[in-house]
PDB file of C-alpha atoms in Angstrom:
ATOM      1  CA  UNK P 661     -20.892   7.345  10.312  1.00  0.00           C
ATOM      2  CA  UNK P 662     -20.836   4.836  13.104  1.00  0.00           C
ATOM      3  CA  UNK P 663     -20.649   1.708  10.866  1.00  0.00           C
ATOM      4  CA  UNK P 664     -17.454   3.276   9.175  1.00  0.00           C
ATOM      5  CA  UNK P 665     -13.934   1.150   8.631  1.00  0.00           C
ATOM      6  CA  UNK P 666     -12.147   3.930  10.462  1.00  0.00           C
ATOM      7  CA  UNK P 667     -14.492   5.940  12.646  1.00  0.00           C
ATOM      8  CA  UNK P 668     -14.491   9.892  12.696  1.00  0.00           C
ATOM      9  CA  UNK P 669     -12.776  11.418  16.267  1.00  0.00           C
ATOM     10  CA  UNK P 670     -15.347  13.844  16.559  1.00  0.00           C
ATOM     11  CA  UNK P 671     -18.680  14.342  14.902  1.00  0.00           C
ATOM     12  CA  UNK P 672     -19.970  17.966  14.390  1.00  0.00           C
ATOM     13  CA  UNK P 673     -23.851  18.223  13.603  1.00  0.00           C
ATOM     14  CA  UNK P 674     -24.956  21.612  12.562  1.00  0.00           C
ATOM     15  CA  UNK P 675     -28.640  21.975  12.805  1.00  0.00           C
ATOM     16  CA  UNK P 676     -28.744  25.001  10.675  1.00  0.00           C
ATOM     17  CA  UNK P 677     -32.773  26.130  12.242  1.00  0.00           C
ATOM     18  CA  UNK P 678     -33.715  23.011  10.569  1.00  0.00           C
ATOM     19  CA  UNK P 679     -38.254  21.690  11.686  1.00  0.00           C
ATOM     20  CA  UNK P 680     -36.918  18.517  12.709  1.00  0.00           C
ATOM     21  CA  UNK P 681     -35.629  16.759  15.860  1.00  0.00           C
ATOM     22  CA  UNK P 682     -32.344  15.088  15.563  1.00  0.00           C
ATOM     23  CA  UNK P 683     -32.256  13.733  19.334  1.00  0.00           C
ATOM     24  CA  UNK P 684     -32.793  10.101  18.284  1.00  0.00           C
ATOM     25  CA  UNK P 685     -29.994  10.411  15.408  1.00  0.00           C
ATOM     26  CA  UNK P 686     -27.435  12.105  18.130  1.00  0.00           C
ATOM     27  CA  UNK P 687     -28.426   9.368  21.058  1.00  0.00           C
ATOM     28  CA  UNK P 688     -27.066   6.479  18.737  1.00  0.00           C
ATOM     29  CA  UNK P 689     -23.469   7.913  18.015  1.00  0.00           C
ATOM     30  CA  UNK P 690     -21.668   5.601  20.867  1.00  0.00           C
ATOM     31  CA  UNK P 691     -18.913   8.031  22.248  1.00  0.00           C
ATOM     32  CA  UNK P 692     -20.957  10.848  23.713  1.00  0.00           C
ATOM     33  CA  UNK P 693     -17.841  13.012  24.121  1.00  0.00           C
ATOM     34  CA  UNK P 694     -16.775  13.042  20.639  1.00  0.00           C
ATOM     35  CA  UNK P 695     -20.261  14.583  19.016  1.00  0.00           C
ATOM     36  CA  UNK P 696     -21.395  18.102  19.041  1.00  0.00           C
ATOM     37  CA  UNK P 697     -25.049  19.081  17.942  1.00  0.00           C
ATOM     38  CA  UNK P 698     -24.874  22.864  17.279  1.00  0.00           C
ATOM     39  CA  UNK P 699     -28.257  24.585  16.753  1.00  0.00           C
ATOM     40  CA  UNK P 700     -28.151  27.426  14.944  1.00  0.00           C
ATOM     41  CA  UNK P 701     -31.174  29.899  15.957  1.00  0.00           C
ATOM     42  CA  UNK P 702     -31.746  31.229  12.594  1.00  0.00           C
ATOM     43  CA  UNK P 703     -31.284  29.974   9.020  1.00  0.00           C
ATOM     44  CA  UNK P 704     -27.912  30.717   7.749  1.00  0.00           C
ATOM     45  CA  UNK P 705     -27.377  28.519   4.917  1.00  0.00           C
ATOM     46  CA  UNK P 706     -25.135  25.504   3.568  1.00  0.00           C
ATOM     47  CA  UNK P 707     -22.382  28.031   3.449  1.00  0.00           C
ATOM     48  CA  UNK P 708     -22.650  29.085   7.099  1.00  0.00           C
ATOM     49  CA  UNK P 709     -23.635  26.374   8.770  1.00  0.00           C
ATOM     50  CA  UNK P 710     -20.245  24.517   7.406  1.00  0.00           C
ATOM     51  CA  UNK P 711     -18.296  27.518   8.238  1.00  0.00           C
ATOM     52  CA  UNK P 712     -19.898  26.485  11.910  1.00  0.00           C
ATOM     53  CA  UNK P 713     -18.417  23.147  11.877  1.00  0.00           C
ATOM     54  CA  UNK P 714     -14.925  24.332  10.746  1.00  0.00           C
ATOM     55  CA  UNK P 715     -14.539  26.590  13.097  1.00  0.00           C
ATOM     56  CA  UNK P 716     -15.312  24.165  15.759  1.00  0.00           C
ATOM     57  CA  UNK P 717     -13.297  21.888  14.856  1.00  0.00           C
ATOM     58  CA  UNK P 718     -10.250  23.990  14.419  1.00  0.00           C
ATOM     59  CA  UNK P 719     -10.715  25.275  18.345  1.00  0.00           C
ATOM     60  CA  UNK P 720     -10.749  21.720  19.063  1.00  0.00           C
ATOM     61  CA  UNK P 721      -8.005  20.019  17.352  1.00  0.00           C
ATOM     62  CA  UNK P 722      -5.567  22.562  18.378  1.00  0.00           C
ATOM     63  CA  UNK P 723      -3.740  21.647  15.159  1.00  0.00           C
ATOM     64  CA  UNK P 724      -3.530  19.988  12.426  1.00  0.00           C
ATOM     65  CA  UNK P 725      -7.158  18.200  10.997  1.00  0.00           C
ATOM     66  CA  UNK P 726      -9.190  16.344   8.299  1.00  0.00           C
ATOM     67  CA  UNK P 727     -12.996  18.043   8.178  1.00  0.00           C
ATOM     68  CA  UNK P 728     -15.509  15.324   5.684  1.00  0.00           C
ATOM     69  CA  UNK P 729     -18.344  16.868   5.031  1.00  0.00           C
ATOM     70  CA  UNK P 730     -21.560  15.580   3.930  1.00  0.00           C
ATOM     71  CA  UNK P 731     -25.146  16.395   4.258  1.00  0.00           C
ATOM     72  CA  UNK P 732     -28.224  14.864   5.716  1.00  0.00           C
ATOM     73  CA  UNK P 733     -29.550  13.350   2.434  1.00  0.00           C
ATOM     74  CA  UNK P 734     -26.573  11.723   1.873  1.00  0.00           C
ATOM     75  CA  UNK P 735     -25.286   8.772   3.369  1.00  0.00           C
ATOM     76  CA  UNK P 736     -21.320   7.620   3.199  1.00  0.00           C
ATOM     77  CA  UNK P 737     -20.004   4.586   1.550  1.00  0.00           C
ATOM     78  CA  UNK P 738     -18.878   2.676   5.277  1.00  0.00           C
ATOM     79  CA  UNK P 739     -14.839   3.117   3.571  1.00  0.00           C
ATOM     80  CA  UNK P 740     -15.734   6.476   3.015  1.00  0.00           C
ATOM     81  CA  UNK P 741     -13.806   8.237   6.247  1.00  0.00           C
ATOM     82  CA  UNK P 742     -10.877   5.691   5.613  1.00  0.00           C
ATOM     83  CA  UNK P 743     -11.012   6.432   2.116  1.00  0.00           C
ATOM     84  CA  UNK P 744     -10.818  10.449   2.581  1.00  0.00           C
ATOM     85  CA  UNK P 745      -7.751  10.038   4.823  1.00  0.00           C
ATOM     86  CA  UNK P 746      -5.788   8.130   3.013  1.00  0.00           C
ATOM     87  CA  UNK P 747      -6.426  10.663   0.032  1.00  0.00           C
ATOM     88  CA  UNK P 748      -5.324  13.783   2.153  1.00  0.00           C
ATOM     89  CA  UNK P 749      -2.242  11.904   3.213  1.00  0.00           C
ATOM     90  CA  UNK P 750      -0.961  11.522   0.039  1.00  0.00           C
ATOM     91  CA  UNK P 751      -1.864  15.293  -0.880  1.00  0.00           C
ATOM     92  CA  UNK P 752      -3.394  17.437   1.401  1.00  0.00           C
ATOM     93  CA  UNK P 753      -5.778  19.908   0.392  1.00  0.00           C
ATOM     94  CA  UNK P 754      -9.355  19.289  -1.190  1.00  0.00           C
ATOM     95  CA  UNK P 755     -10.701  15.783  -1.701  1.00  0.00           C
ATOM     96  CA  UNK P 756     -14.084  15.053  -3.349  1.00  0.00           C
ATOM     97  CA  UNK P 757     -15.096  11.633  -5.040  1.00  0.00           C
ATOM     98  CA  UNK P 758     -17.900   9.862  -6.852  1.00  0.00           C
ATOM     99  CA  UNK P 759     -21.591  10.401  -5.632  1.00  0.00           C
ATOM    100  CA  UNK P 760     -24.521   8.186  -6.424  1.00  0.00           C
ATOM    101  CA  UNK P 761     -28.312   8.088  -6.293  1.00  0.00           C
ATOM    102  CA  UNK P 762     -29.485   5.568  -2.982  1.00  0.00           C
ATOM    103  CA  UNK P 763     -32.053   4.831  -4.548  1.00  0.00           C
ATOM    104  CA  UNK P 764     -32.863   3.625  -8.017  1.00  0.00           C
ATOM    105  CA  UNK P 765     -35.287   6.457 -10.023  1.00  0.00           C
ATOM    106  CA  UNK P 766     -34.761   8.293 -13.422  1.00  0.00           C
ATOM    107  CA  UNK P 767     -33.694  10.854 -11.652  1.00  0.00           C
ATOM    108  CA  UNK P 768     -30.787   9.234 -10.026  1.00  0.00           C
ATOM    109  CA  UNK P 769     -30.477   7.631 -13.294  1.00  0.00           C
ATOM    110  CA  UNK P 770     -29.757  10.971 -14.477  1.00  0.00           C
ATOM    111  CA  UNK P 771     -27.664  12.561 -11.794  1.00  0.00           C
ATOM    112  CA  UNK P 772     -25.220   9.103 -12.089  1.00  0.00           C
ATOM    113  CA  UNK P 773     -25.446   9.356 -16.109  1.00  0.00           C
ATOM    114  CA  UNK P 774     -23.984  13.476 -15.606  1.00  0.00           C
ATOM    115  CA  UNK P 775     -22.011  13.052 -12.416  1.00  0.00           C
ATOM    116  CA  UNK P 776     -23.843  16.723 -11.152  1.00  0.00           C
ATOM    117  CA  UNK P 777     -22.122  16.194  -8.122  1.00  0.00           C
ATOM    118  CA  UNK P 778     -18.881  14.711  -8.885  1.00  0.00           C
ATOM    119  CA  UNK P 779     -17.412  18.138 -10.298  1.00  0.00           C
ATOM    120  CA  UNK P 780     -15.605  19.073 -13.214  1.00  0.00           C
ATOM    121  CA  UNK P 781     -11.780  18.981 -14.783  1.00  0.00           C
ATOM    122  CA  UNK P 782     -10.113  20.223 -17.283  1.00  0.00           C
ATOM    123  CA  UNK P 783      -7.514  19.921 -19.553  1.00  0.00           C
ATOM    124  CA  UNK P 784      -4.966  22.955 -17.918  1.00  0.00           C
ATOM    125  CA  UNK P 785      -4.771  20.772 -14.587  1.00  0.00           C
ATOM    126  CA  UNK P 786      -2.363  17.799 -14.389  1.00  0.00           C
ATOM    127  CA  UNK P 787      -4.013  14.165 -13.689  1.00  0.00           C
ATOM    128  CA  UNK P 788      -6.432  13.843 -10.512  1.00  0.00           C
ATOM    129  CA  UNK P 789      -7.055  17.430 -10.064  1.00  0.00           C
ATOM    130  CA  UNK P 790     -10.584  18.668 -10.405  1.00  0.00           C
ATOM    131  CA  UNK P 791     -11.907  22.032 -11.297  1.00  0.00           C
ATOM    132  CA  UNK P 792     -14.214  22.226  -7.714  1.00  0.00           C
ATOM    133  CA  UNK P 793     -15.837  19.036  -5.637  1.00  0.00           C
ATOM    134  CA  UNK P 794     -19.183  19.032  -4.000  1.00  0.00           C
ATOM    135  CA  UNK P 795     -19.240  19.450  -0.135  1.00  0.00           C
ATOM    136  CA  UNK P 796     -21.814  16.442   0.179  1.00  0.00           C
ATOM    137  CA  UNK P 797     -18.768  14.270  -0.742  1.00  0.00           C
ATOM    138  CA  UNK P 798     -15.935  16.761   0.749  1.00  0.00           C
ATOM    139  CA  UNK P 799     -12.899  16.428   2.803  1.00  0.00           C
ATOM    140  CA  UNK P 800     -10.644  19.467   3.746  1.00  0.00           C
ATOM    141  CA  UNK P 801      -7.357  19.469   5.342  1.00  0.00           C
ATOM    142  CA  UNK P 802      -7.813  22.403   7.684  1.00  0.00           C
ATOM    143  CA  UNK P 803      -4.149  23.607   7.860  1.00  0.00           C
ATOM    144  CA  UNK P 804      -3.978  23.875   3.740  1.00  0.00           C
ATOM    145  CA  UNK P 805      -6.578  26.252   3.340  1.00  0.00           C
ATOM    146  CA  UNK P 806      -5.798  28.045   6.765  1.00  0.00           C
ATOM    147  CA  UNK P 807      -8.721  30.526   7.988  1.00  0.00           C
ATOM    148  CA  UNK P 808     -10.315  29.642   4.763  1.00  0.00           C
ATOM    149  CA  UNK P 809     -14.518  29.377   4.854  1.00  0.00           C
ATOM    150  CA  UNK P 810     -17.521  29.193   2.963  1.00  0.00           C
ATOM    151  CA  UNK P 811     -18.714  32.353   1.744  1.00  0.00           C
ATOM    152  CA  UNK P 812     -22.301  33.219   3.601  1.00  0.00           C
ATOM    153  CA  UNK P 813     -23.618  35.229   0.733  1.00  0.00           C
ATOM    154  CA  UNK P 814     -24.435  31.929  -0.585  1.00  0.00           C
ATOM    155  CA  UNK P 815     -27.702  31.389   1.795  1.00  0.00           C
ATOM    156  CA  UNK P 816     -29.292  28.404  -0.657  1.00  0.00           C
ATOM    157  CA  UNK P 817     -27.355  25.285  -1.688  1.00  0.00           C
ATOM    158  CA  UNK P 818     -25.744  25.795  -5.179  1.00  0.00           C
ATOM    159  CA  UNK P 819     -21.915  27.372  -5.651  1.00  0.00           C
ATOM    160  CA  UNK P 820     -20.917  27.702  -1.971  1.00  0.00           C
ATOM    161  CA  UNK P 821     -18.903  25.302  -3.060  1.00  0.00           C
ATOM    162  CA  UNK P 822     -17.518  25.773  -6.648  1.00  0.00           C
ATOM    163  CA  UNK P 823     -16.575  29.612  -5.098  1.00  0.00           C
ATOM    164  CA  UNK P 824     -14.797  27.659  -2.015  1.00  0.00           C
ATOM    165  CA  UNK P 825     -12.586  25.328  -4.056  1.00  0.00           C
ATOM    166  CA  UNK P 826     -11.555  28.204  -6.569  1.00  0.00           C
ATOM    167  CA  UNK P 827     -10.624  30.599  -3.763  1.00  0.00           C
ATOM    168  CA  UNK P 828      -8.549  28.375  -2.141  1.00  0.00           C
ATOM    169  CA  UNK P 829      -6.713  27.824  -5.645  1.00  0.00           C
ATOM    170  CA  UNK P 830      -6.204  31.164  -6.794  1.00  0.00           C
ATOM    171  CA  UNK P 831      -5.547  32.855  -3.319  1.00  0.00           C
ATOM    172  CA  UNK P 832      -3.577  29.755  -1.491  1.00  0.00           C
ATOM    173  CA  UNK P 833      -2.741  27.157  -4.327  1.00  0.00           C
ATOM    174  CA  UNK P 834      -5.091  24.568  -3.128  1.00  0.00           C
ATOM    175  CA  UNK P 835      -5.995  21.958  -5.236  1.00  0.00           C
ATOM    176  CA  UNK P 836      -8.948  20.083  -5.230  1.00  0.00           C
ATOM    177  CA  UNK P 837      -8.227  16.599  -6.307  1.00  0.00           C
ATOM    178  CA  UNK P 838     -10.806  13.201  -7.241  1.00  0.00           C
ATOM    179  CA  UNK P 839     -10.338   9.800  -5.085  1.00  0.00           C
ATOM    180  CA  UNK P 840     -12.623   7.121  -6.494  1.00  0.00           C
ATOM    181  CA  UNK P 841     -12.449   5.281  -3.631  1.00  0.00           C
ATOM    182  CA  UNK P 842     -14.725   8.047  -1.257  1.00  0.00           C
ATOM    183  CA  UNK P 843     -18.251   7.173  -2.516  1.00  0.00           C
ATOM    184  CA  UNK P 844     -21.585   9.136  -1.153  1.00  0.00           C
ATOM    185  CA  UNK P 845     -24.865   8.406  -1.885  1.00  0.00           C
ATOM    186  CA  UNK P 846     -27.465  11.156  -1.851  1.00  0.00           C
ATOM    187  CA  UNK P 847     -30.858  10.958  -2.252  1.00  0.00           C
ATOM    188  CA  UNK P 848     -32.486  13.383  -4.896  1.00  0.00           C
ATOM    189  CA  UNK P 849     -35.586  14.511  -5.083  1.00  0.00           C
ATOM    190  CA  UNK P 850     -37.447  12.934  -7.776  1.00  0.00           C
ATOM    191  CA  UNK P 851     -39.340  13.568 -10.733  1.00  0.00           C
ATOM    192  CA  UNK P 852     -39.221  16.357 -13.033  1.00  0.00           C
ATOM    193  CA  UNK P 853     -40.410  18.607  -9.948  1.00  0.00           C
ATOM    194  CA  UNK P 854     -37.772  17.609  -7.989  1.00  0.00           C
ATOM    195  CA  UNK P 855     -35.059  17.694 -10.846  1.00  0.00           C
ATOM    196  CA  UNK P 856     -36.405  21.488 -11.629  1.00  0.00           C
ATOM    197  CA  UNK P 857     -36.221  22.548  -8.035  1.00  0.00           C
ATOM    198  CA  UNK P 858     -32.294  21.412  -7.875  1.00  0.00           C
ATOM    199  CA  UNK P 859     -31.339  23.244 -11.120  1.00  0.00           C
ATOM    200  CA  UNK P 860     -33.328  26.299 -10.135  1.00  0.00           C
ATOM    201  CA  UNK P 861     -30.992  26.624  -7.133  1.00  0.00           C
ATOM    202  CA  UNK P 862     -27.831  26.424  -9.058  1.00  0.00           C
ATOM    203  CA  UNK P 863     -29.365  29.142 -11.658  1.00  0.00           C
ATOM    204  CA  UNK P 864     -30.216  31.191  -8.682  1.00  0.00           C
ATOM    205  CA  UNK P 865     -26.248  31.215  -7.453  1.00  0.00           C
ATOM    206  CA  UNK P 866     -24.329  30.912 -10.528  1.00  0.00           C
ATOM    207  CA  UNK P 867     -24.707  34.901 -11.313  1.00  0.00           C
ATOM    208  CA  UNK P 868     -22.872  35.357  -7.305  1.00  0.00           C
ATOM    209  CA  UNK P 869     -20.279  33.134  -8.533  1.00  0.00           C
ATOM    210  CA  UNK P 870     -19.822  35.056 -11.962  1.00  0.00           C
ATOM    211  CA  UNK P 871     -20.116  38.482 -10.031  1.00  0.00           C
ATOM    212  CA  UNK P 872     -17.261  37.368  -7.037  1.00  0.00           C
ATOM    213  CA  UNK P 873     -15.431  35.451  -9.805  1.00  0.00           C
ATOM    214  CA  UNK P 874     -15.212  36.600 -13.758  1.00  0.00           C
ATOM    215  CA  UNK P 875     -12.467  34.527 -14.561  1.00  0.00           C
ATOM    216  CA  UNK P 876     -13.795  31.400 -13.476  1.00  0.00           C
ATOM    217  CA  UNK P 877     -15.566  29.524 -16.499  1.00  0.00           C
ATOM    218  CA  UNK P 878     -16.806  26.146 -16.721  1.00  0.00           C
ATOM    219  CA  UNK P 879     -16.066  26.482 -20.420  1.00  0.00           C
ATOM    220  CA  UNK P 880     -13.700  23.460 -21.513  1.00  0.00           C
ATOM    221  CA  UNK P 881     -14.685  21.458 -18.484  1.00  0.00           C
ATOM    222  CA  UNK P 882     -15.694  17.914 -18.672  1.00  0.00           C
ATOM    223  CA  UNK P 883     -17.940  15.446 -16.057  1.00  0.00           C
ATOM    224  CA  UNK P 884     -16.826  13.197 -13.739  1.00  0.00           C
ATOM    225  CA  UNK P 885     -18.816  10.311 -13.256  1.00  0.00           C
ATOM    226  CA  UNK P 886     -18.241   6.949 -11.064  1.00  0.00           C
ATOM    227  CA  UNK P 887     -15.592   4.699 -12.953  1.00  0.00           C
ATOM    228  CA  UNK P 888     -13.801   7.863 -14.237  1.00  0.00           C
ATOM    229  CA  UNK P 889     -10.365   7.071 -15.985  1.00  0.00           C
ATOM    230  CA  UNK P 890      -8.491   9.929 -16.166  1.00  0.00           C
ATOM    231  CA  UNK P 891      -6.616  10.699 -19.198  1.00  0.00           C
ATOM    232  CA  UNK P 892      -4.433  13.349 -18.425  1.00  0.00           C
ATOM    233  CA  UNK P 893      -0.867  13.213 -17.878  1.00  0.00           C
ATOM    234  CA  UNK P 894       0.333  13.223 -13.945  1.00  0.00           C
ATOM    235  CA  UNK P 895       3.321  15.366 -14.747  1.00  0.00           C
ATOM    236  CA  UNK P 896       4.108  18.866 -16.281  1.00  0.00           C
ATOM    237  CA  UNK P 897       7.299  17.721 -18.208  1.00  0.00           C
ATOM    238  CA  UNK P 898       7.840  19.155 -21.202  1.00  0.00           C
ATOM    239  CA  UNK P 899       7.415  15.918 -23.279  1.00  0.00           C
ATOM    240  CA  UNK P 900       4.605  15.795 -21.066  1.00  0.00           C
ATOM    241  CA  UNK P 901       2.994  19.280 -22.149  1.00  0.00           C
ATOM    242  CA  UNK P 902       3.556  18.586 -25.982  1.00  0.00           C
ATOM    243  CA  UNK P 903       1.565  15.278 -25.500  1.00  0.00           C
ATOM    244  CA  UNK P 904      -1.058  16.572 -23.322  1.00  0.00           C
ATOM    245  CA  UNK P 905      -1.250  19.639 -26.553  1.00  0.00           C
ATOM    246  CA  UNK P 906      -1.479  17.098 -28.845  1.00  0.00           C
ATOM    247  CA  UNK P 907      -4.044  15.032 -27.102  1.00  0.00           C
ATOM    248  CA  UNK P 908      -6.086  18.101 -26.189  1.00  0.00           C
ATOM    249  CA  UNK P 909      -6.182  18.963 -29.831  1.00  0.00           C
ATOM    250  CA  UNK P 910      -7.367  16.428 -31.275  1.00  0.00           C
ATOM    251  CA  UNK P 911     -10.154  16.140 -28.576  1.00  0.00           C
ATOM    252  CA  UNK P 912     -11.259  19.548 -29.393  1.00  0.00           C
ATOM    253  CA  UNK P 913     -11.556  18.316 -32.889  1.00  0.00           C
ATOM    254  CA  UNK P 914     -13.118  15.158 -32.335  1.00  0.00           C
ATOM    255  CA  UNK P 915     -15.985  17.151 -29.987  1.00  0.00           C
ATOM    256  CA  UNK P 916     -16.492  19.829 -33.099  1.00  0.00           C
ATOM    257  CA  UNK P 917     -17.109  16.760 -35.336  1.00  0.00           C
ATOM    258  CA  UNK P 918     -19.022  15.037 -32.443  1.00  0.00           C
ATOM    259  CA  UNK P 919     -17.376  11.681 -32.589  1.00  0.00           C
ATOM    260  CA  UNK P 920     -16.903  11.044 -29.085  1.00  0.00           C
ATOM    261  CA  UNK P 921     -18.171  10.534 -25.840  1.00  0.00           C
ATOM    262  CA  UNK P 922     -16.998  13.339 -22.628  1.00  0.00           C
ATOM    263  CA  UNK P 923     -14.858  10.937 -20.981  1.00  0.00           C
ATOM    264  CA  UNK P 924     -12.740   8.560 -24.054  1.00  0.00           C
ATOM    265  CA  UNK P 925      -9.411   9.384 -25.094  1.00  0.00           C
ATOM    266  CA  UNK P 926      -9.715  11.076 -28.733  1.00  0.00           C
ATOM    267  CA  UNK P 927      -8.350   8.264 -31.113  1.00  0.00           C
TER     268      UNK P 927
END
């Protein structure tokens, strides 16, 4: 974070009861009075321990403010602040973009190859708009979603923040929307171990999700991986809305037939 183009105001570290010592990571950040290092005294989770950070940063902004969050396997692209501002400018709300392995392995091979955390879209949102983002690559505009945080049922990593980003929609009208530009790169854990461990966690949330939320569905929704071109319409014209029919159609068709790759415009 200290190498960034535009450098954070404040830095929140939540040390969610974590073995290690972070004392030599929080002595390098250069402006002492803009960095808090909250330990928490128990385990509470990804969900909680973000819901931490938000809060403090709300009491201290006083108004209005951009929260990026990111974990501490993952390390930001140094445009990545600049990039996330911009973004919320232009639409405030939820901002997530493209996140890559750091390292080369077949595992980050296949985490790039699926964009698993880039999100989803679909065809039922205009262009730009994704069905959730993941809060290692994550900016929120704190006065969209208002009192808004992450639900602490979730206590392991895995749909804290899918059910974040469709609350927000349904109960505020907050969009979560895709900037290219905001790249993260995460180290996985490797190996078929390591890829095993990271799907079991997801498998072990998904049922909250489906019990909080039955009418969410991932049915219909398509990856997002780095160098995604977007090929819905930006507008909900009507012209617009017969196209986007049309185009959805024949994309349906083209997947029954299997003819096409996830993210080509049906010909």
């Amino acid at each position: 974070l200290s190498k960034q183009t535009r450098r954070p105001d404040a830095v929140v570290v939540v040390d969610d009861a974590s073995p290690f010592d972070l004392s030599s990571a929080v002595d390098g950040w250069p402006d002492k009075d803009s960095l808090a290092l909250i330990r928490m005294t128990r385990n509470t989770g990804p969900a909680g321990a973000r819901s931490v950070g938000m809060r403090l940063l709300r009491a201290w902004s006083q108004g209005g403010v951009v929260a990026c969050l990111t974990d501490s396997d993952a390390v930001p692209d140094a445009r990545w602040c600049q990039a996330m501002w911009e973004a919320q400018l232009k639409k405030p709300g939820i901002v997530s973009g493209p996140t890559l392995a750091a390292t080369p392995s077949h595992t980050g091979r296949f985490h790039d190859h699926f964009g698993n955390l880039n999100g989803r879209w679909t065809w039922d949102d205009p262009k730009g708009v994704l069905l959730y983002g993941c809060t290692c690559n994550f900016s929120i505009d704190l006065n969209a979603v208002g009192d808004a945080e992450f639900d602490p049922i979730f206590c392991r990593p895995g749909f804290e923040d899918i059910e974040f980003c469709w609350r927000v929609r349904v109960e505020k009208g907050v969009y979560t929307r895709y900037c290219e530009d905001a790249v993260m790169y995460h180290e996985y854990d490797r190996g078929p171990v390591g890829l095993y461990r990271q799907f079991w966690k997801y498998g072990n949330t998904e049922p909250i999700m489906a019990w909080m939320h039955p009418k969410f569905t991932f049915q219909g929704s398509r990856q997002v991986a780095a160098g995604f071109q977007d090929p819905r319409a930006p507008e909900a014209s009507s012209t617009t809305q017969m196209a986007r029919s049309a185009v959805q159609g024949l994309d349906s068709f083209a997947r029954l037939l299997g003819l096409k790759g996830s993210n080509q415009k049906p010909q």
